[in-house]
Backbone as ProteinMPNN parsed JSONL, in Angstrom:
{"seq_chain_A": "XXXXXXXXXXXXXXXXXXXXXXXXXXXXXXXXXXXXXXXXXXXXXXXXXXXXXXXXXXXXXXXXXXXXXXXXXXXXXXXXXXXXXXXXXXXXXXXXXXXXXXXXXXXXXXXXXXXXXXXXXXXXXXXXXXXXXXXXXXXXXXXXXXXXXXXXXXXXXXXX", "coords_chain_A": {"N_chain_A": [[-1.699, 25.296, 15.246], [-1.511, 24.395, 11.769], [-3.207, 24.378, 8.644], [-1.614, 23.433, 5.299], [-1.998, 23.945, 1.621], [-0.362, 23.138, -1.469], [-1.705, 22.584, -3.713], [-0.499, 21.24, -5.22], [0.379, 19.047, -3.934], [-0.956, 17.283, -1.108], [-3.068, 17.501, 1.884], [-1.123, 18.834, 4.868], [-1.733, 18.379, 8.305], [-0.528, 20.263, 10.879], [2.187, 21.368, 12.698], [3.116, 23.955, 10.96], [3.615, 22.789, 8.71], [4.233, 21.987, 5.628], [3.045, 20.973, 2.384], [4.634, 20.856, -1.125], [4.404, 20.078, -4.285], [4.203, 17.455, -3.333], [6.675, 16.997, -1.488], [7.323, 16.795, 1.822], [7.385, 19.597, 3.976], [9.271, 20.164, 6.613], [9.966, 22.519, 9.238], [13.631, 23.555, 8.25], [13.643, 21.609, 6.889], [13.098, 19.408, 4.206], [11.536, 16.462, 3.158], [11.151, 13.751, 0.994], [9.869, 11.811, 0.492], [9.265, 9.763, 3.652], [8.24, 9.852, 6.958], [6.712, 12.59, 9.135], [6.631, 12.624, 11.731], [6.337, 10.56, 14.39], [3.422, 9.297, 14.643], [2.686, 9.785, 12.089], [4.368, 7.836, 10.947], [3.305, 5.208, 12.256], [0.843, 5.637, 11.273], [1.174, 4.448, 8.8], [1.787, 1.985, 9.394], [-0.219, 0.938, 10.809], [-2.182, 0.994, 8.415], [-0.836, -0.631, 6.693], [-0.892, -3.084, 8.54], [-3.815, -3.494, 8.49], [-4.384, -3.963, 5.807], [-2.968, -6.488, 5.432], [-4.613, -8.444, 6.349], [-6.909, -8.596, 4.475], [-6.013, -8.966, 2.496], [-4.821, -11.439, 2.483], [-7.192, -12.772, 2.919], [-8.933, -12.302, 0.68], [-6.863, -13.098, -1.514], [-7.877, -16.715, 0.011], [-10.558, -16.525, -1.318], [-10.181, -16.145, -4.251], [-8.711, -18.5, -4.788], [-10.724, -20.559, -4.214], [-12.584, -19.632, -5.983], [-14.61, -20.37, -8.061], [-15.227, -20.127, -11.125], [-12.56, -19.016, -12.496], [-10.229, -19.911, -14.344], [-7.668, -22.788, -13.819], [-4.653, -21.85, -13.828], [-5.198, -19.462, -14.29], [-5.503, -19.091, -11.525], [-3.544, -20.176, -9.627], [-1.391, -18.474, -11.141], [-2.17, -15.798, -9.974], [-2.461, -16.756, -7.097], [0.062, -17.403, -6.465], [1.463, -15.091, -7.108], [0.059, -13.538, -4.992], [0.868, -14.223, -2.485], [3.752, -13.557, -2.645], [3.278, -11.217, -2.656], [1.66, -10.551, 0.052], [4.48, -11.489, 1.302], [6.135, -9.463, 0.625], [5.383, -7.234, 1.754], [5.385, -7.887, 4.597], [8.002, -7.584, 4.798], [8.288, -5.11, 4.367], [6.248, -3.677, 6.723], [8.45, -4.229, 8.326], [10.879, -2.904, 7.147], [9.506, -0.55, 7.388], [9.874, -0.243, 10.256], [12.296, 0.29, 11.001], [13.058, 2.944, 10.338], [13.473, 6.11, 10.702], [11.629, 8.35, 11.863], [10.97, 12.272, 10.356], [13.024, 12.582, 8.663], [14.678, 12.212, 6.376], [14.531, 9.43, 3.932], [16.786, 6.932, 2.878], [17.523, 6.178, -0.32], [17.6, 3.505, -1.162], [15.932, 2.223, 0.612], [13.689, 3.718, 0.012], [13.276, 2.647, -2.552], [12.631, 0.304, -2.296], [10.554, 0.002, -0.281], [8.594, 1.3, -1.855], [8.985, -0.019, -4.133], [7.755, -2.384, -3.447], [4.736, -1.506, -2.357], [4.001, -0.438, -4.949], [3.707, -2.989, -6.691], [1.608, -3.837, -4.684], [-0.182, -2.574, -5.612], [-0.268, -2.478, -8.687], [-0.934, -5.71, -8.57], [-3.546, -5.507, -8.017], [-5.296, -3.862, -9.592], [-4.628, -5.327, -11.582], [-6.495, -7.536, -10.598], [-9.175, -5.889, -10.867], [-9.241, -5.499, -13.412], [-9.143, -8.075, -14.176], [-12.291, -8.448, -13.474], [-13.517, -7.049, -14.65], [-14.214, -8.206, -16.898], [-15.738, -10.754, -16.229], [-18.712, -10.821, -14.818], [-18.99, -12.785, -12.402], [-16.719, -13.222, -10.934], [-15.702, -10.686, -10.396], [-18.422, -10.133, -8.4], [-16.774, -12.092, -6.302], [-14.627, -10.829, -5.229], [-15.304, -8.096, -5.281], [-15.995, -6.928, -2.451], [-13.935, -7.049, -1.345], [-12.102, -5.38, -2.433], [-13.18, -2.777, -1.949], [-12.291, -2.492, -0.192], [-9.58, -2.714, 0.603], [-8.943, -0.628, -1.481], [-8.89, 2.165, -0.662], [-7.61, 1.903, 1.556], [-5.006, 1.208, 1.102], [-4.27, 3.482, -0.721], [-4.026, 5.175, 1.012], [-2.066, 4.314, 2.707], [-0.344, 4.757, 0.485], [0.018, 7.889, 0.248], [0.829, 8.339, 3.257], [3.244, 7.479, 2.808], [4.547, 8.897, 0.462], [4.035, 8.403, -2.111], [3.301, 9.215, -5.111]], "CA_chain_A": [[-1.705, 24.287, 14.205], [-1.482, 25.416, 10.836], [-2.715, 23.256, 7.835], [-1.402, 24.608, 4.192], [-1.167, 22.668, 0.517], [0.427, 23.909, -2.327], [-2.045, 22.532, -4.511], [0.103, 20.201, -6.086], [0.371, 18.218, -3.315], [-1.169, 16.396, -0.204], [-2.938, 18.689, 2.702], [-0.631, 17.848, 5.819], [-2.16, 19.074, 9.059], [0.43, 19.859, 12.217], [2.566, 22.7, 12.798], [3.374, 24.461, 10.089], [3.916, 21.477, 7.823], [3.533, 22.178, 4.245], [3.621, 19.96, 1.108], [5.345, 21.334, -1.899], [4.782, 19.016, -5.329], [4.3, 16.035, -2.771], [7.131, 16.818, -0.653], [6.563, 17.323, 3.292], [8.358, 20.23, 4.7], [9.41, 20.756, 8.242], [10.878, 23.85, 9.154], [13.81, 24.158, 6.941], [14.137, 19.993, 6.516], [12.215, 18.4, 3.343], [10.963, 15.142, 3.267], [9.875, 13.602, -0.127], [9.59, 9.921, 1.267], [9.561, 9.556, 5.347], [7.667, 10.638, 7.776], [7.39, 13.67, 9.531], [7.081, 12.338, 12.723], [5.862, 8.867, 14.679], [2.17, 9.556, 14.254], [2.329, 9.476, 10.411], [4.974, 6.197, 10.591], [2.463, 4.61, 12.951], [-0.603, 5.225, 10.481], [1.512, 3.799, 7.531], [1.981, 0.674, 9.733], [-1.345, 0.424, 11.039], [-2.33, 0.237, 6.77], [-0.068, -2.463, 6.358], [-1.544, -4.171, 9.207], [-4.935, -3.917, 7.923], [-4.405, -4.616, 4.492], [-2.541, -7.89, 5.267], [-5.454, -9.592, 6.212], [-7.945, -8.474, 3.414], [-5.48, -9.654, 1.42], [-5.116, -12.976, 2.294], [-8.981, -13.249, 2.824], [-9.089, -12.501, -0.612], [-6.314, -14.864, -1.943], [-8.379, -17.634, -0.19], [-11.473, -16.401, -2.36], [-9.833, -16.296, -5.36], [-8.279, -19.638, -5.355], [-11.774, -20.805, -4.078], [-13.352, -19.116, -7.141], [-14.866, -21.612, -9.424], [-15.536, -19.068, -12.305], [-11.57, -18.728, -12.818], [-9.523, -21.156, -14.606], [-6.551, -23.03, -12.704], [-3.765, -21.278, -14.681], [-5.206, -17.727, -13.332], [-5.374, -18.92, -9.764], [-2.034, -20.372, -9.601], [-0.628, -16.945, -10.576], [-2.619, -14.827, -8.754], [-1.986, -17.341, -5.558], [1.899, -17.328, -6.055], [1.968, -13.254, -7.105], [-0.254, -12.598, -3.994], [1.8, -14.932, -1.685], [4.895, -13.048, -2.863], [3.244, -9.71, -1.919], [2.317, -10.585, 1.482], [5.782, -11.829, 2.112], [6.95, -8.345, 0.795], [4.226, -6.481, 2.72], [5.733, -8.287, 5.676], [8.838, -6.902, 4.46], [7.844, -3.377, 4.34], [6.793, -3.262, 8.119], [10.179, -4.45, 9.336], [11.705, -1.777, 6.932], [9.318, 0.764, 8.057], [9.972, 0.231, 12.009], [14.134, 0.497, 11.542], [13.083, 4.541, 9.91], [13.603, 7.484, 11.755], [10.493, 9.985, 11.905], [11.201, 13.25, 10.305], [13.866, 12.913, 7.839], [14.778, 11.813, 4.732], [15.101, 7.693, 3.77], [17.751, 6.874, 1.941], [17.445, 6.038, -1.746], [17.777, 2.438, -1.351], [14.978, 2.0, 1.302], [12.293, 4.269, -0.723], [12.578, 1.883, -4.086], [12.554, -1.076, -1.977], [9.177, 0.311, 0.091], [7.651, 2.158, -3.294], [7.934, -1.297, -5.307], [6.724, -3.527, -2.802], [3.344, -0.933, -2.725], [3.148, -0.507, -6.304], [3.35, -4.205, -6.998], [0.118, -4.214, -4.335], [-1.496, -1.475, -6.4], [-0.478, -3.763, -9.886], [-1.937, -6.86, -8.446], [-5.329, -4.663, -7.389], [-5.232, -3.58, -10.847], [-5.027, -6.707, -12.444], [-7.664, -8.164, -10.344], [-9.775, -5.496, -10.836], [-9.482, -5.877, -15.207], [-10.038, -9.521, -14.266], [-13.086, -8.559, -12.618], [-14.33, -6.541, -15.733], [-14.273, -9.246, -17.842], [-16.12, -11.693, -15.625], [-19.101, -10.363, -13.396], [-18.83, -13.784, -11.252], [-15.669, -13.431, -10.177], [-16.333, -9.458, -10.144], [-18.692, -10.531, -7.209], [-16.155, -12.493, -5.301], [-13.388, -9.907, -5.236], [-15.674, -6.605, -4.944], [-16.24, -6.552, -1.335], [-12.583, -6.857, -0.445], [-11.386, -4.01, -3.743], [-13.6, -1.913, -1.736], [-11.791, -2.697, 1.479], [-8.26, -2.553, 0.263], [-8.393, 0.544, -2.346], [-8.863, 3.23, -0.151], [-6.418, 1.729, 2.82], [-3.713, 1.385, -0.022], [-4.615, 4.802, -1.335], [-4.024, 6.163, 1.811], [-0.457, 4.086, 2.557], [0.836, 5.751, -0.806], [0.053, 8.835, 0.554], [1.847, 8.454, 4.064], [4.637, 7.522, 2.587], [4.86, 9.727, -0.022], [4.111, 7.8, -3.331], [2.395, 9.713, -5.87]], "C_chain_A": [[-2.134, 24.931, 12.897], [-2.232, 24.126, 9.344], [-2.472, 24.264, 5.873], [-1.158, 23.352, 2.843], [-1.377, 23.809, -0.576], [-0.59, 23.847, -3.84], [-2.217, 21.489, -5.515], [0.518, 18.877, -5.124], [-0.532, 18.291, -2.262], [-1.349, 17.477, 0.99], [-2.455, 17.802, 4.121], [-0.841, 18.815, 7.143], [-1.062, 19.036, 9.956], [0.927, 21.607, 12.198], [3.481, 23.226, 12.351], [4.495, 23.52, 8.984], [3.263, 22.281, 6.711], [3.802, 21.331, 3.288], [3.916, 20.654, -0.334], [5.26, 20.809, -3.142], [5.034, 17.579, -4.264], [5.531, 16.211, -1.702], [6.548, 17.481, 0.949], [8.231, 18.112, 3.432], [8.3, 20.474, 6.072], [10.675, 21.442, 8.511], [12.025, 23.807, 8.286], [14.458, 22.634, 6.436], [12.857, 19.45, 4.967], [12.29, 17.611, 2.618], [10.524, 14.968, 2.055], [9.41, 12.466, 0.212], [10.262, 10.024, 2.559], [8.046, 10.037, 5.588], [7.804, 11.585, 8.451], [6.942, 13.491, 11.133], [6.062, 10.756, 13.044], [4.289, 8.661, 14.13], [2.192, 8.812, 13.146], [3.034, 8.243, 10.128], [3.864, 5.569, 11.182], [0.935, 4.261, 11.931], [-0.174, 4.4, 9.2], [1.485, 2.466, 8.272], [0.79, 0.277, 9.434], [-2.316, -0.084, 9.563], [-1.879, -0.615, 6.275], [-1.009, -3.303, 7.071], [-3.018, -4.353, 8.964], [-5.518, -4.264, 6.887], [-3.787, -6.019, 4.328], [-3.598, -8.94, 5.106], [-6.807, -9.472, 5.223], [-7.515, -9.268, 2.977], [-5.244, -10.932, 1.442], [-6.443, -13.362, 2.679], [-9.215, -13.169, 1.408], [-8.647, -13.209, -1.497], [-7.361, -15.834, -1.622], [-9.783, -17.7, -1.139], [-11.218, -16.326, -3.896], [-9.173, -17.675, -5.094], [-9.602, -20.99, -5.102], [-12.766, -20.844, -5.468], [-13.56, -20.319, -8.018], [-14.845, -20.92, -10.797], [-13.672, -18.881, -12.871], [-10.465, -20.123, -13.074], [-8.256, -21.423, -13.923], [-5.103, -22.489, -13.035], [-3.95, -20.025, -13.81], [-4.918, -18.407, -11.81], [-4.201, -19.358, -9.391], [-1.62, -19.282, -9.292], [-1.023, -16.227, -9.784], [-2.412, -15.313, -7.146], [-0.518, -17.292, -5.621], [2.256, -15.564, -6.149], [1.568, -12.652, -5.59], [0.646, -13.111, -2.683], [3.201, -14.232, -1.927], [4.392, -11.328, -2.494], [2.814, -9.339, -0.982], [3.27, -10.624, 2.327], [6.158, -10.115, 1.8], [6.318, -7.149, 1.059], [4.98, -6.563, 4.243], [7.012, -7.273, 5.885], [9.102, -5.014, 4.844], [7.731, -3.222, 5.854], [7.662, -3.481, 8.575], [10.598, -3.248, 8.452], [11.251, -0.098, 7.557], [9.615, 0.93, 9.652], [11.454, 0.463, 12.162], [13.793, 2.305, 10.65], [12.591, 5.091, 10.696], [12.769, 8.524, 11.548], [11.347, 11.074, 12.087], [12.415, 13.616, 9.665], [13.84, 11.817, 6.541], [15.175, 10.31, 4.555], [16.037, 7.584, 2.852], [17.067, 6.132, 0.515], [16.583, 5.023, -2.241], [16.336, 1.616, -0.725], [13.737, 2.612, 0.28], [11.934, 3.214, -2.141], [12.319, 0.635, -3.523], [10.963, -1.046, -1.673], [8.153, 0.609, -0.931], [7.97, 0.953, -4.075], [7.464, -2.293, -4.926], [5.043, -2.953, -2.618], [3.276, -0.975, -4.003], [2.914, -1.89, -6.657], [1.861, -4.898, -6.187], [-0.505, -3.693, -5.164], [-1.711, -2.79, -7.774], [-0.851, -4.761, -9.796], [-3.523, -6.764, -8.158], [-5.881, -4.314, -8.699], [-5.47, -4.454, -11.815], [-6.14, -7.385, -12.152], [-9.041, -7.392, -10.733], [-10.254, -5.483, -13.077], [-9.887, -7.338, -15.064], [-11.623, -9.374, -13.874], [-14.341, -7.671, -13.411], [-15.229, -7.013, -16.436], [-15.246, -10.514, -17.088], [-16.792, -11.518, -14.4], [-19.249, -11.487, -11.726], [-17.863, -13.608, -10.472], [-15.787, -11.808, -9.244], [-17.051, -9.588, -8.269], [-17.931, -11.162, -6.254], [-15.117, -11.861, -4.784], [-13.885, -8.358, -5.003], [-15.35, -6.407, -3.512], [-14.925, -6.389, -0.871], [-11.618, -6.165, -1.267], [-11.746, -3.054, -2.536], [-13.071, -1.149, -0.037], [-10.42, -2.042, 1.342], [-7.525, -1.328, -0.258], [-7.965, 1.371, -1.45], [-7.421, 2.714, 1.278], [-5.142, 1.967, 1.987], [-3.192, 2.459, -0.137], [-3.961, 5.518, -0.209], [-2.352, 6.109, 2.168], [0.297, 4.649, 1.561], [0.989, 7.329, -0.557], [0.853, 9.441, 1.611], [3.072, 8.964, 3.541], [5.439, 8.082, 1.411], [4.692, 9.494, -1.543], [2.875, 8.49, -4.356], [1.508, 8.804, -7.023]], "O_chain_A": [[-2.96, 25.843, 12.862], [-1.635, 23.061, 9.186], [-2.995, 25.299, 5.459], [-0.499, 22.314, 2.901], [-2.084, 24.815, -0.644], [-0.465, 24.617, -4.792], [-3.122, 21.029, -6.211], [0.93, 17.828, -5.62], [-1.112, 19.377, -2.24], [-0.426, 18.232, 1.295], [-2.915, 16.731, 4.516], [-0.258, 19.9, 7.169], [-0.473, 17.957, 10.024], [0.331, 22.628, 11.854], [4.591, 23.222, 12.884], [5.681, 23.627, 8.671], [2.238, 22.963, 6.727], [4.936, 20.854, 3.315], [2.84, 21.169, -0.636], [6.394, 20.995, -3.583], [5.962, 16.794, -4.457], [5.379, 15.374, -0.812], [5.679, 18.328, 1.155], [9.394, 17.757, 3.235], [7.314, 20.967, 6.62], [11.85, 21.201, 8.234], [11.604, 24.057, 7.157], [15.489, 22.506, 5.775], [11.69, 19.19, 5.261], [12.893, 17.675, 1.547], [9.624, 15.713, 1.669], [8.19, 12.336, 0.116], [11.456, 10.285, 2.704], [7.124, 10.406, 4.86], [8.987, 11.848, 8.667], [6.976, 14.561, 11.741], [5.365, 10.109, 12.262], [4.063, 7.866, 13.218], [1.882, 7.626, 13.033], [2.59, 7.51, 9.245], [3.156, 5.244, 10.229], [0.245, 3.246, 11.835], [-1.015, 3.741, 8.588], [1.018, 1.617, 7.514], [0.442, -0.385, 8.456], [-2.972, -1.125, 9.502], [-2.403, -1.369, 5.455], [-1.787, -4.081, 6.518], [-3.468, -5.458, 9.266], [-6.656, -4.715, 6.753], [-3.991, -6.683, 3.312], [-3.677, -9.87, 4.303], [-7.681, -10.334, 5.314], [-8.097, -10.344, 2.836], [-5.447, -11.601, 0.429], [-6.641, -14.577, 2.703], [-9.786, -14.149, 0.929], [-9.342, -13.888, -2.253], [-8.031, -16.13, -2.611], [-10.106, -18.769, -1.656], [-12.16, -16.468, -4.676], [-9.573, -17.965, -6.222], [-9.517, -22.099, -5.63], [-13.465, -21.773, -5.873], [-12.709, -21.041, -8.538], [-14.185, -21.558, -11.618], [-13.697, -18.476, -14.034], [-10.072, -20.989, -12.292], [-7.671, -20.462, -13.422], [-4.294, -22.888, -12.197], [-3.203, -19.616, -12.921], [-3.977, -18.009, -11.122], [-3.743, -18.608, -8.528], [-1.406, -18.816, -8.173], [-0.336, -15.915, -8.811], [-2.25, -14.547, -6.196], [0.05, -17.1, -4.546], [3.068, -14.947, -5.46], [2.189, -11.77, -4.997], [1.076, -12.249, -1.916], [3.923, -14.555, -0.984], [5.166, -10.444, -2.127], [3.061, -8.192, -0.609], [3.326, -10.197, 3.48], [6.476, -9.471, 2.801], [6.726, -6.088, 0.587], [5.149, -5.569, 4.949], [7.115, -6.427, 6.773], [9.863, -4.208, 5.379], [8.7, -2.769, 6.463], [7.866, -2.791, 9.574], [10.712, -2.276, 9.2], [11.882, 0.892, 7.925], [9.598, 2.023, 10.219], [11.909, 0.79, 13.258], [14.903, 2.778, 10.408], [11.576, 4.851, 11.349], [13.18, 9.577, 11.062], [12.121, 11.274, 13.023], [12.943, 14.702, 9.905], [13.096, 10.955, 6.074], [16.233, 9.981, 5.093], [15.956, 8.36, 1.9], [15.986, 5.551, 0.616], [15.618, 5.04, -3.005], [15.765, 0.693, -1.305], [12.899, 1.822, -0.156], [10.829, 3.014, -2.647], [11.761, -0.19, -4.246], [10.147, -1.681, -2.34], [6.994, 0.202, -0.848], [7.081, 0.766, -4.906], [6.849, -3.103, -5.619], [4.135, -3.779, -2.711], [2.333, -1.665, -4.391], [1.745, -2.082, -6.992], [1.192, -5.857, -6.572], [-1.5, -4.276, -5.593], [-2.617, -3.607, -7.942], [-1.282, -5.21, -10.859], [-4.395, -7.632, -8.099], [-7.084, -4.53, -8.84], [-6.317, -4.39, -12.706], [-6.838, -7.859, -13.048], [-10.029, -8.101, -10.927], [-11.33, -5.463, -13.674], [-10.823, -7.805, -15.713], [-12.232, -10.432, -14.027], [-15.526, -7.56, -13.099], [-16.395, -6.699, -16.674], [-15.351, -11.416, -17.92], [-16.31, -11.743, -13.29], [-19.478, -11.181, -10.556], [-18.029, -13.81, -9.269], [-15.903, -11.659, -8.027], [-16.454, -9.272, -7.239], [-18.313, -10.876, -5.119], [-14.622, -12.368, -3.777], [-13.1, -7.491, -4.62], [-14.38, -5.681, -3.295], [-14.742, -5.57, 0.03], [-10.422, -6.24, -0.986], [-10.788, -2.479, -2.019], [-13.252, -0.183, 0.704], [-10.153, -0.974, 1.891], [-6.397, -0.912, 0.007], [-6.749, 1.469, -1.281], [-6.49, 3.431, 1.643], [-4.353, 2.875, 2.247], [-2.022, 2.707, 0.153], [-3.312, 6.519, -0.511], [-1.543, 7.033, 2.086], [1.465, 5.001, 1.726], [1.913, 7.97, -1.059], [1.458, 10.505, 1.475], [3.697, 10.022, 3.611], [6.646, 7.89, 1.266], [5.181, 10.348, -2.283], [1.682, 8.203, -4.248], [0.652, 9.354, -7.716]]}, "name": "protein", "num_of_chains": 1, "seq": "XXXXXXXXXXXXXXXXXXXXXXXXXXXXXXXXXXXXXXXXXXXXXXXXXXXXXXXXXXXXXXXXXXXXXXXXXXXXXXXXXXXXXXXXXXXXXXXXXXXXXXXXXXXXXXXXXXXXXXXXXXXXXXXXXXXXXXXXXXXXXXXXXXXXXXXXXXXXXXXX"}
């Protein structure tokens, strides 16, 4: 087992896996978005599946929130309701991909803007959360839950 990074990218442990500027190479195949084998699809799931339910634990605390006027919670309850459904989304697209090659085009912008639109709603909550240490308090404990699982799904799957 070999592990090697370029520097510029992501250290990927296995055998003789290297990352390149973010891409994964295996032997003379490379991957910029996939997986390089079940393992690494399996841990991208298992981040979906544990970020689903932060996230709607946290929706119900934000629309709970007294500190936030009914205008914000609206949006933030219909944006986050639209990025569970396309969370949901994402694991069905990730279980029809084939560990260890390349996704097609069409699949990577679909997967890479249903995560960034989690990151941009984490983002937003987290400038809401600047501005307003009440709410701040009702939304920390489950930032602190979410970032790093996120963080780590962009990494699986290849999203810089």
């Amino acid at each position: 087992s070999v592990t090697i990074s370029s520097g510029a990218g992501d250290i990927i442990s296995g055998n003789k896996i290297t990352t390149i500027n973010n891409d994964i190479t295996k032997g003379n195949k490379t991957i910029t978005h996939g997986f390089k084998d079940d393992k690494n699809k399996d841990d991208f799931i298992e981040k979906l599946d544990s970020l689903l339910p932060l996230i709607r634990e946290l929706q119900k605390k934000i629309v709970l929130d007294e500190n936030l006027n009914e205008d914000d919670k609206d949006n933030l309850n219909s944006s986050i309701t639209q990025n569970i459904n396309d969370l949901k989304n994402v694991q069905k697209e990730t279980k029809e991909i084939s560990s260890g090659s390349e996704i097609q085009n069409k699949k990577v912008e679909s997967i890479t803007g249903y995560i960034n639109k989690t990151s941009d709603i984490i983002g937003t909550l987290e400038e809401m959360a600047k501005k307003a240490s009440n709410f701040s308090e009702t939304i920390s404990p489950y930032l602190v839950q979410i970032l790093p699982i996120l963080a780590s799904a962009r990494v699986l799957f290849g999203i810089t």
